[in-house]
Amino acid sequence: MKIIKTESYNKMSRTAANILSAQVILKSKSVLGLATGSTPVGMYKQLIEWNRKGDVDFSAVTTFNLDEYVGLPANDSNSYSAFMQNMFFNHININPDNVHIPNGMTERVDEECTGYDRQIVEAGGIDIQVLGIGHNGHIGFNEPGVCFMRDTHLVELSESTKEANARFFNGKATVPSCAITMGMGTIMRAKKIVLLCCGKEKAEILKKTIYGDIDPIIPASVLQLHSDVTVIADGPALSAIE
Ligand code: GLP
């Protein structure tokens, strides 16, 4: 694992944007795995700016998002689909046909999940997967459990995740109970992984992720087994390690 310490959230975002830009510049038909949450927002802003300046071209890029809430239509402002449109896709020259986000409204969850993994394989696999990390060590919506779930699947959200994400909703009671998420195998098959982490409240979980036992109780700990992971984190997020 490579760890890049940045002096601020802005530097973390810019460093991540640099890595994604380099990927897209070197391979115009790159397949990017993307994440929601507050952490990658600055990276998206930077990429939008460079796209507007003509420095990075997304016209041939394909994207797959990590996850989506079950029961929220794509036009619901709290859906991850709406988040991605507002924060990124509406502002860059990506082909909408190349954007993939699990369909949280499907009545055939199993087909949706197997189809999602199949589409990733057919696209040639994910070149770079961007990840944030939840307070309990979840990545995507892979919650702590007794095993690492391999493929894209339906998941019941933990109470702590609902609490953490309640800030985007009208309180915890309105946070959906379930989500569709890429599995740990789906994520681990990405050729390169970039994990973004900022803030002191993530310091302990980041330490366990990087140096703790590889245990499904800390889902992100499995990243220790991937051969190309870059952690980009600010000082407060790395404060439990130093
Ligand atoms: C959600 C998302 C994750 C994200 C996490 C942390 O649960 N499903 O992909 O990493 O939140 O979000 P934040 O970056 O806002 O702390």
CSV table of C-alpha atoms and ligand atoms in Angstrom, one decimal:
chain,number,residue,atom,x,y,z
A,1,MET,CA,0.0,0.0,0.0
A,2,LYS,CA,1.3,3.4,-0.9
A,3,ILE,CA,0.3,6.3,1.5
A,4,ILE,CA,0.3,9.9,0.3
A,5,LYS,CA,-0.1,12.4,3.1
A,6,THR,CA,-1.5,15.7,2.0
A,7,GLU,CA,-1.5,19.0,4.0
A,8,SER,CA,-5.2,19.7,3.4
A,9,TYR,CA,-8.5,18.4,2.0
A,10,ASN,CA,-7.9,20.5,-1.1
A,11,LYS,CA,-4.5,18.9,-1.7
A,12,MET,CA,-6.0,15.4,-1.2
A,13,SER,CA,-8.6,16.2,-3.8
A,14,ARG,CA,-6.1,17.6,-6.2
A,15,THR,CA,-3.8,14.6,-5.8
A,16,ALA,CA,-6.6,12.2,-6.5
A,17,ALA,CA,-7.7,14.3,-9.5
A,18,ASN,CA,-4.2,14.2,-10.8
A,19,ILE,CA,-4.1,10.4,-10.7
A,20,LEU,CA,-7.5,10.1,-12.4
A,21,SER,CA,-6.5,12.6,-15.1
A,22,ALA,CA,-3.3,10.9,-15.8
A,23,GLN,CA,-5.2,7.6,-16.2
A,24,VAL,CA,-7.6,9.2,-18.7
A,25,ILE,CA,-4.9,11.1,-20.6
A,26,LEU,CA,-2.9,7.9,-21.0
A,27,LYS,CA,-6.0,5.8,-21.9
A,28,SER,CA,-8.9,7.7,-23.2
A,29,LYS,CA,-11.2,4.7,-23.0
A,30,SER,CA,-10.5,4.2,-19.3
A,31,VAL,CA,-13.0,2.6,-17.0
A,32,LEU,CA,-13.4,4.5,-13.7
A,33,GLY,CA,-15.0,3.2,-10.6
A,34,LEU,CA,-16.5,6.1,-8.7
A,35,ALA,CA,-17.7,6.8,-5.2
A,36,THR,CA,-20.2,9.1,-3.5
A,37,GLY,CA,-20.0,10.6,0.0
A,38,SER,CA,-18.5,14.0,1.0
A,39,THR,CA,-14.9,12.9,0.6
A,40,PRO,CA,-14.6,12.8,-3.2
A,41,VAL,CA,-16.5,16.0,-3.9
A,42,GLY,CA,-13.4,18.1,-4.1
A,43,MET,CA,-11.8,15.7,-6.5
A,44,TYR,CA,-14.9,15.9,-8.7
A,45,LYS,CA,-14.7,19.8,-8.6
A,46,GLN,CA,-11.1,19.7,-9.7
A,47,LEU,CA,-11.8,17.3,-12.5
A,48,ILE,CA,-14.7,19.5,-13.7
A,49,GLU,CA,-12.3,22.5,-13.8
A,50,TRP,CA,-9.7,20.6,-15.8
A,51,ASN,CA,-12.3,19.2,-18.2
A,52,ARG,CA,-13.6,22.8,-18.8
A,53,LYS,CA,-10.0,24.0,-19.5
A,54,GLY,CA,-9.6,21.1,-22.0
A,55,ASP,CA,-6.9,19.4,-20.0
A,56,VAL,CA,-8.8,16.1,-19.5
A,57,ASP,CA,-11.4,14.6,-21.9
A,58,PHE,CA,-14.0,12.2,-20.6
A,59,SER,CA,-15.8,11.6,-23.9
A,60,ALA,CA,-14.6,8.0,-24.2
A,61,VAL,CA,-14.5,7.2,-20.5
A,62,THR,CA,-16.8,4.6,-18.9
A,63,THR,CA,-17.8,4.8,-15.3
A,64,PHE,CA,-19.3,2.4,-12.7
A,65,ASN,CA,-20.4,3.7,-9.4
A,66,LEU,CA,-20.0,1.7,-6.2
A,67,ASP,CA,-23.5,1.7,-4.9
A,68,GLU,CA,-27.1,3.0,-4.8
A,69,TYR,CA,-29.9,3.1,-2.3
A,70,VAL,CA,-32.8,0.7,-2.8
A,71,GLY,CA,-36.1,2.4,-3.3
A,72,LEU,CA,-34.9,5.8,-4.4
A,73,PRO,CA,-35.6,6.6,-8.1
A,74,ALA,CA,-32.7,8.1,-10.0
A,75,ASN,CA,-34.4,11.6,-9.9
A,76,ASP,CA,-34.8,11.5,-6.1
A,77,SER,CA,-32.4,14.2,-4.9
A,78,ASN,CA,-31.0,11.8,-2.2
A,79,SER,CA,-30.2,9.0,-4.7
A,80,TYR,CA,-26.6,8.4,-5.5
A,81,SER,CA,-27.5,8.8,-9.2
A,82,ALA,CA,-28.7,12.4,-8.5
A,83,PHE,CA,-25.6,13.0,-6.4
A,84,MET,CA,-23.3,11.9,-9.3
A,85,GLN,CA,-25.2,13.9,-11.9
A,86,ASN,CA,-25.1,17.1,-9.7
A,87,MET,CA,-21.6,16.7,-8.5
A,88,PHE,CA,-19.9,15.5,-11.6
A,89,PHE,CA,-21.6,14.1,-14.7
A,90,ASN,CA,-23.7,17.1,-15.6
A,91,HIS,CA,-20.5,19.2,-15.7
A,92,ILE,CA,-18.2,17.1,-17.9
A,93,ASN,CA,-18.2,15.8,-21.4
A,94,ILE,CA,-19.0,12.2,-20.5
A,95,ASN,CA,-21.3,10.2,-22.8
A,96,PRO,CA,-24.4,9.4,-20.6
A,97,ASP,CA,-24.5,5.9,-22.2
A,98,ASN,CA,-21.2,5.2,-20.6
A,99,VAL,CA,-22.4,6.0,-17.0
A,100,HIS,CA,-23.4,3.0,-14.8
A,101,ILE,CA,-25.0,3.2,-11.4
A,102,PRO,CA,-26.9,0.2,-9.9
A,103,ASN,CA,-30.7,0.6,-10.3
A,104,GLY,CA,-32.1,0.9,-6.8
A,105,MET,CA,-35.7,0.6,-8.2
A,106,THR,CA,-35.3,-2.8,-9.8
A,107,GLU,CA,-37.7,-5.5,-8.9
A,108,ARG,CA,-35.1,-8.1,-10.0
A,109,VAL,CA,-32.3,-7.4,-7.6
A,110,ASP,CA,-30.3,-10.6,-8.4
A,111,GLU,CA,-30.4,-9.9,-12.1
A,112,GLU,CA,-29.4,-6.3,-11.5
A,113,CYS,CA,-26.4,-7.4,-9.4
A,114,THR,CA,-25.1,-10.1,-11.7
A,115,GLY,CA,-25.7,-7.9,-14.7
A,116,TYR,CA,-23.7,-5.1,-13.1
A,117,ASP,CA,-20.7,-7.3,-12.5
A,118,ARG,CA,-21.0,-8.7,-16.1
A,119,GLN,CA,-21.1,-5.1,-17.5
A,120,ILE,CA,-17.9,-4.3,-15.7
A,121,VAL,CA,-16.2,-7.4,-17.1
A,122,GLU,CA,-17.5,-6.6,-20.6
A,123,ALA,CA,-16.2,-3.0,-20.3
A,124,GLY,CA,-12.7,-4.5,-19.8
A,125,GLY,CA,-12.6,-4.2,-16.0
A,126,ILE,CA,-12.1,-1.1,-13.8
A,127,ASP,CA,-8.8,0.7,-14.3
A,128,ILE,CA,-9.0,2.8,-11.2
A,129,GLN,CA,-11.5,2.4,-8.4
A,130,VAL,CA,-12.0,5.5,-6.2
A,131,LEU,CA,-13.1,4.7,-2.6
A,132,GLY,CA,-14.1,6.7,0.5
A,133,ILE,CA,-14.4,4.9,3.8
A,134,GLY,CA,-17.3,4.8,6.3
A,135,HIS,CA,-16.8,5.3,10.0
A,136,ASN,CA,-17.2,1.5,10.6
A,137,GLY,CA,-14.8,0.6,7.8
A,138,HIS,CA,-17.3,0.0,5.1
A,139,ILE,CA,-16.4,0.6,1.5
A,140,GLY,CA,-19.2,1.1,-1.0
A,141,PHE,CA,-21.9,-0.3,1.2
A,142,ASN,CA,-20.0,-3.4,2.3
A,143,GLU,CA,-20.9,-3.4,5.9
A,144,PRO,CA,-19.0,-5.1,8.7
A,145,GLY,CA,-19.9,-8.8,8.8
A,146,VAL,CA,-18.8,-12.4,9.1
A,147,CYS,CA,-17.5,-12.7,5.6
A,148,PHE,CA,-16.4,-10.6,2.7
A,149,MET,CA,-19.2,-10.5,0.1
A,150,ARG,CA,-17.6,-11.2,-3.3
A,151,ASP,CA,-20.0,-9.9,-6.0
A,152,THR,CA,-22.4,-7.0,-6.3
A,153,HIS,CA,-25.2,-7.7,-3.9
A,154,LEU,CA,-28.1,-6.4,-1.9
A,155,VAL,CA,-27.1,-5.2,1.6
A,156,GLU,CA,-29.0,-4.1,4.7
A,157,LEU,CA,-27.5,-0.9,6.0
A,158,SER,CA,-26.1,-0.8,9.6
A,159,GLU,CA,-27.5,1.6,12.1
A,160,SER,CA,-24.2,3.4,12.2
A,161,THR,CA,-24.2,3.9,8.5
A,162,LYS,CA,-27.8,5.2,8.6
A,163,GLU,CA,-26.8,7.6,11.3
A,164,ALA,CA,-23.8,8.8,9.4
A,165,ASN,CA,-25.8,9.3,6.2
A,166,ALA,CA,-28.8,10.9,7.9
A,167,ARG,CA,-27.3,14.3,7.4
A,168,PHE,CA,-28.3,14.1,3.7
A,169,PHE,CA,-31.9,13.1,4.6
A,170,ASN,CA,-34.7,14.3,6.8
A,171,GLY,CA,-33.3,12.4,9.8
A,172,LYS,CA,-32.3,8.7,10.2
A,173,ALA,CA,-35.8,7.4,9.8
A,174,THR,CA,-35.9,8.4,6.2
A,175,VAL,CA,-32.6,6.8,5.2
A,176,PRO,CA,-33.3,3.7,3.1
A,177,SER,CA,-32.7,0.4,4.9
A,178,CYS,CA,-31.1,-1.3,1.9
A,179,ALA,CA,-28.7,-0.7,-0.9
A,180,ILE,CA,-27.1,-2.4,-3.9
A,181,THR,CA,-23.3,-2.3,-3.7
A,182,MET,CA,-20.4,-3.7,-5.6
A,183,GLY,CA,-18.9,-6.6,-3.6
A,184,MET,CA,-15.4,-6.8,-2.2
A,185,GLY,CA,-14.4,-9.0,-5.1
A,186,THR,CA,-15.8,-6.5,-7.6
A,187,ILE,CA,-13.7,-3.8,-5.9
A,188,MET,CA,-10.6,-6.0,-5.5
A,189,ARG,CA,-10.7,-6.8,-9.2
A,190,ALA,CA,-10.0,-3.2,-10.1
A,191,LYS,CA,-6.5,-2.8,-11.5
A,192,LYS,CA,-5.7,0.1,-9.2
A,193,ILE,CA,-7.5,1.4,-6.1
A,194,VAL,CA,-7.3,5.0,-4.7
A,195,LEU,CA,-8.7,5.3,-1.2
A,196,LEU,CA,-9.4,8.9,0.0
A,197,CYS,CA,-9.7,9.7,3.6
A,198,CYS,CA,-9.8,13.0,5.5
A,199,GLY,CA,-10.6,14.2,9.0
A,200,LYS,CA,-9.7,13.0,12.5
A,201,GLU,CA,-12.9,11.1,13.0
A,202,LYS,CA,-11.6,8.6,10.4
A,203,ALA,CA,-8.1,8.2,12.0
A,204,GLU,CA,-8.8,5.0,14.0
A,205,ILE,CA,-10.6,3.2,11.2
A,206,LEU,CA,-7.9,4.2,8.7
A,207,LYS,CA,-5.3,2.7,11.1
A,208,LYS,CA,-7.2,-0.5,11.4
A,209,THR,CA,-7.7,-0.6,7.7
A,210,ILE,CA,-4.0,-0.3,6.9
A,211,TYR,CA,-2.4,-2.1,9.9
A,212,GLY,CA,-5.1,-4.2,11.6
A,213,ASP,CA,-6.0,-7.8,10.9
A,214,ILE,CA,-7.7,-8.6,7.6
A,215,ASP,CA,-11.1,-9.2,9.0
A,216,PRO,CA,-14.6,-8.7,7.5
A,217,ILE,CA,-15.5,-6.8,10.7
A,218,ILE,CA,-13.4,-4.0,9.1
A,219,PRO,CA,-14.4,-4.5,5.4
A,220,ALA,CA,-11.7,-2.1,4.1
A,221,SER,CA,-8.9,-4.2,5.7
A,222,VAL,CA,-9.1,-6.6,2.7
A,223,LEU,CA,-7.5,-3.8,0.6
A,224,GLN,CA,-4.2,-4.9,2.3
A,225,LEU,CA,-4.3,-7.9,-0.2
A,226,HIS,CA,-4.5,-5.7,-3.3
A,227,SER,CA,-1.3,-5.1,-5.1
A,228,ASP,CA,-1.9,-1.5,-6.2
A,229,VAL,CA,-3.7,0.6,-3.5
A,230,THR,CA,-2.9,4.3,-3.0
A,231,VAL,CA,-4.2,5.9,0.2
A,232,ILE,CA,-4.5,9.7,-0.1
A,233,ALA,CA,-5.2,11.1,3.3
A,234,ASP,CA,-4.8,14.4,5.2
A,235,GLY,CA,-2.8,14.8,8.5
A,236,PRO,CA,-5.8,14.4,10.8
A,237,ALA,CA,-6.8,11.1,9.1
A,238,LEU,CA,-3.3,9.8,9.5
A,239,SER,CA,-2.9,11.0,13.1
A,240,ALA,CA,-3.4,7.6,14.7
A,241,ILE,CA,-0.7,6.1,12.6
A,242,GLU,CA,2.1,8.6,13.1
B,1,GLP,C1,-21.4,6.2,2.1
B,1,GLP,C2,-20.9,5.6,0.8
B,1,GLP,C3,-19.5,5.3,0.8
B,1,GLP,C4,-18.7,6.4,1.4
B,1,GLP,C5,-19.1,6.6,2.8
B,1,GLP,C6,-18.3,7.7,3.5
B,1,GLP,O1,-21.8,5.3,3.0
B,1,GLP,N1,-21.7,4.5,0.4
B,1,GLP,O2,-19.1,5.0,-0.5
B,1,GLP,O3,-17.3,6.1,1.3
B,1,GLP,O4,-20.5,7.0,2.7
B,1,GLP,O5,-18.8,9.0,3.2
B,1,GLP,P1,-18.1,10.3,3.5
B,1,GLP,O6,-17.1,10.5,2.5
B,1,GLP,O7,-19.2,11.4,3.4
B,1,GLP,O8,-17.5,10.2,4.9
